[in-house]
Amino acid sequence: MKSLLIKLSGELLSLPQENRSSSNVDFTKNLPIRSITQQIKTLSKKYFIGIVIGGGNFFRGNQHGKALGITGSARHHVGMLATMMNGVLLKDLLSQEEVNSETLSAIECPKIALQITEKNIKQAKEDKKVIIFVAGTGKPFFTTDTAAIMRAHQIGSTMVFKATK
Ligand code: UDP
């Protein structure tokens, strides 16, 4: 089975402002992320898929927190934590499409993810699970685009597709 790496920008998990207050509307129904998770479902039958999820909908280290004088390292760590929150959301959205996934994190957080190791990648492949990679590279001052290239190498994908706003 060929491997495929997909980078999803955090913005794809933003909710339209006008619908946020409405609790009884399925505001995610017509959002691009729905179509994307459905396409991932189709692709997962043919490809071993790794997804790198961004965090820009919550926090970007080179944009947010500067006004408060927060240092670069702290800002970028918050950005990486944002990708972990998105990973939790994405796992749920995929399971709504009956896509089994495993979350692997560059920052240890055993409650929500396993570590990124060759063994865990191999296991996910054997279990026919989509991998959701969170926490970017695990290092501040990078972006999840860099992580996407790294993870592509790790899962043996020669292809990287990026979905953004
Ligand atoms: N980040 C980081 N190291 C990484 C990946 C991400 O420090 O390896 C931080 C960085 O501050 C970044 C934020 O996490 O701005 C969110 O990631 P990104 O901006 O790539 O998210 P996207 O724009 O794809 O939603």
Short mmCIF file of C-alpha atoms in Angstrom, two decimals, residues 46-165:
data_model
loop_
_atom_site.label_atom_id
_atom_site.label_comp_id
_atom_site.label_asym_id
_atom_site.label_seq_id
_atom_site.Cartn_x
_atom_site.Cartn_y
_atom_site.Cartn_z
CA LYS A 46 -6.15 2.67 -1.26
CA TYR A 47 -3.42 4.51 0.63
CA PHE A 48 -1.75 4.50 4.02
CA ILE A 49 -2.46 8.06 5.10
CA GLY A 50 -0.63 10.36 7.47
CA ILE A 51 -2.19 13.72 8.32
CA VAL A 52 -0.27 16.62 9.80
CA ILE A 53 -2.68 19.05 11.41
CA GLY A 54 -1.88 22.73 11.95
CA GLY A 55 -2.97 25.00 14.79
CA GLY A 56 -3.38 28.41 13.16
CA ASN A 57 -7.10 28.62 13.99
CA PHE A 58 -6.12 28.83 17.67
CA PHE A 59 -2.59 30.23 17.81
CA ARG A 60 0.40 30.95 15.62
CA GLY A 61 3.64 31.63 17.44
CA ASN A 62 4.89 34.22 14.98
CA GLN A 63 1.62 36.20 15.16
CA HIS A 64 -0.13 35.81 18.50
CA GLY A 65 1.01 36.72 22.00
CA LYS A 66 3.56 39.30 20.82
CA ALA A 67 1.45 42.19 22.09
CA LEU A 68 1.64 40.71 25.57
CA GLY A 69 5.41 40.41 25.31
CA ILE A 70 5.31 36.62 25.42
CA THR A 71 8.67 35.14 24.40
CA GLY A 72 9.10 33.23 21.14
CA SER A 73 9.60 29.86 22.74
CA ALA A 74 6.42 30.17 24.83
CA ARG A 75 4.43 31.43 21.85
CA HIS A 76 5.52 28.54 19.65
CA HIS A 77 4.84 25.99 22.37
CA VAL A 78 1.28 27.30 22.60
CA GLY A 79 1.07 26.95 18.81
CA MET A 80 2.13 23.31 19.06
CA LEU A 81 -0.39 22.69 21.83
CA ALA A 82 -3.02 24.19 19.51
CA THR A 83 -2.26 21.48 16.94
CA MET A 84 -2.85 18.89 19.68
CA MET A 85 -6.33 20.30 20.34
CA ASN A 86 -7.03 20.14 16.61
CA GLY A 87 -5.84 16.54 16.60
CA VAL A 88 -8.52 15.66 19.15
CA LEU A 89 -11.16 17.39 17.01
CA LEU A 90 -9.95 15.78 13.79
CA LYS A 91 -9.92 12.29 15.31
CA ASP A 92 -13.56 12.75 16.24
CA LEU A 93 -14.51 14.10 12.82
CA LEU A 94 -12.81 11.12 11.17
CA SER A 95 -14.56 8.66 13.45
CA GLN A 96 -17.87 10.25 12.44
CA GLU A 97 -16.98 9.00 8.92
CA GLU A 98 -16.01 5.61 10.40
CA VAL A 99 -12.34 6.18 9.70
CA ASN A 100 -10.09 4.58 12.30
CA SER A 101 -7.14 6.74 13.27
CA GLU A 102 -4.20 6.84 15.64
CA THR A 103 -2.85 10.13 16.98
CA LEU A 104 0.91 10.38 17.29
CA SER A 105 2.45 13.39 19.00
CA ALA A 106 5.86 15.05 18.93
CA ILE A 107 5.14 16.27 22.48
CA GLU A 108 4.37 13.50 24.95
CA CYS A 109 0.73 13.52 26.04
CA PRO A 110 -0.32 9.93 26.70
CA LYS A 111 -3.96 10.80 27.38
CA ILE A 112 -4.50 11.82 23.77
CA ALA A 113 -1.64 10.41 21.69
CA LEU A 114 1.14 7.88 21.34
CA GLN A 115 4.73 8.89 20.67
CA ILE A 116 6.01 9.24 17.11
CA THR A 117 8.13 6.11 16.75
CA GLU A 118 8.83 3.74 13.88
CA LYS A 119 7.07 1.03 15.84
CA ASN A 120 3.90 3.06 16.33
CA ILE A 121 3.87 4.11 12.66
CA LYS A 122 4.28 0.48 11.58
CA GLN A 123 1.54 -0.65 13.97
CA ALA A 124 -0.90 1.97 12.64
CA LYS A 125 -0.13 0.81 9.11
CA GLU A 126 -0.76 -2.83 10.03
CA ASP A 127 -4.00 -1.84 11.78
CA LYS A 128 -5.06 0.08 8.65
CA LYS A 129 -5.40 3.28 10.64
CA VAL A 130 -4.93 6.82 9.41
CA ILE A 131 -2.24 8.58 11.44
CA ILE A 132 -2.90 12.06 12.81
CA PHE A 133 0.44 13.71 13.57
CA VAL A 134 0.20 16.49 16.16
CA ALA A 135 2.59 18.95 17.84
CA GLY A 136 4.47 19.65 14.62
CA THR A 137 8.16 18.88 14.86
CA GLY A 138 8.06 19.23 18.67
CA LYS A 139 10.46 22.18 18.37
CA PRO A 140 9.58 25.87 18.61
CA PHE A 141 10.20 28.29 15.71
CA PHE A 142 9.03 25.82 13.05
CA THR A 143 5.68 25.38 11.35
CA THR A 144 3.60 22.33 10.60
CA ASP A 145 4.59 22.62 6.92
CA THR A 146 8.10 21.58 7.96
CA ALA A 147 6.58 18.81 10.06
CA ALA A 148 4.60 17.64 7.01
CA ILE A 149 7.81 17.05 5.05
CA MET A 150 9.42 15.26 8.00
CA ARG A 151 6.42 12.99 8.54
CA ALA A 152 6.17 12.27 4.81
CA HIS A 153 9.70 10.87 4.98
CA GLN A 154 8.83 8.90 8.09
CA ILE A 155 5.79 7.18 6.55
CA GLY A 156 7.55 6.70 3.21
CA SER A 157 5.41 9.09 1.21
CA THR A 158 6.84 10.80 -1.84
CA MET A 159 3.72 12.96 -2.03
CA VAL A 160 2.56 15.80 0.20
CA PHE A 161 -0.83 17.45 -0.30
CA LYS A 162 -1.76 20.59 1.58
CA ALA A 163 -5.32 21.73 2.25
CA THR A 164 -5.62 25.28 3.50
CA LYS A 165 -8.13 28.12 3.38
#
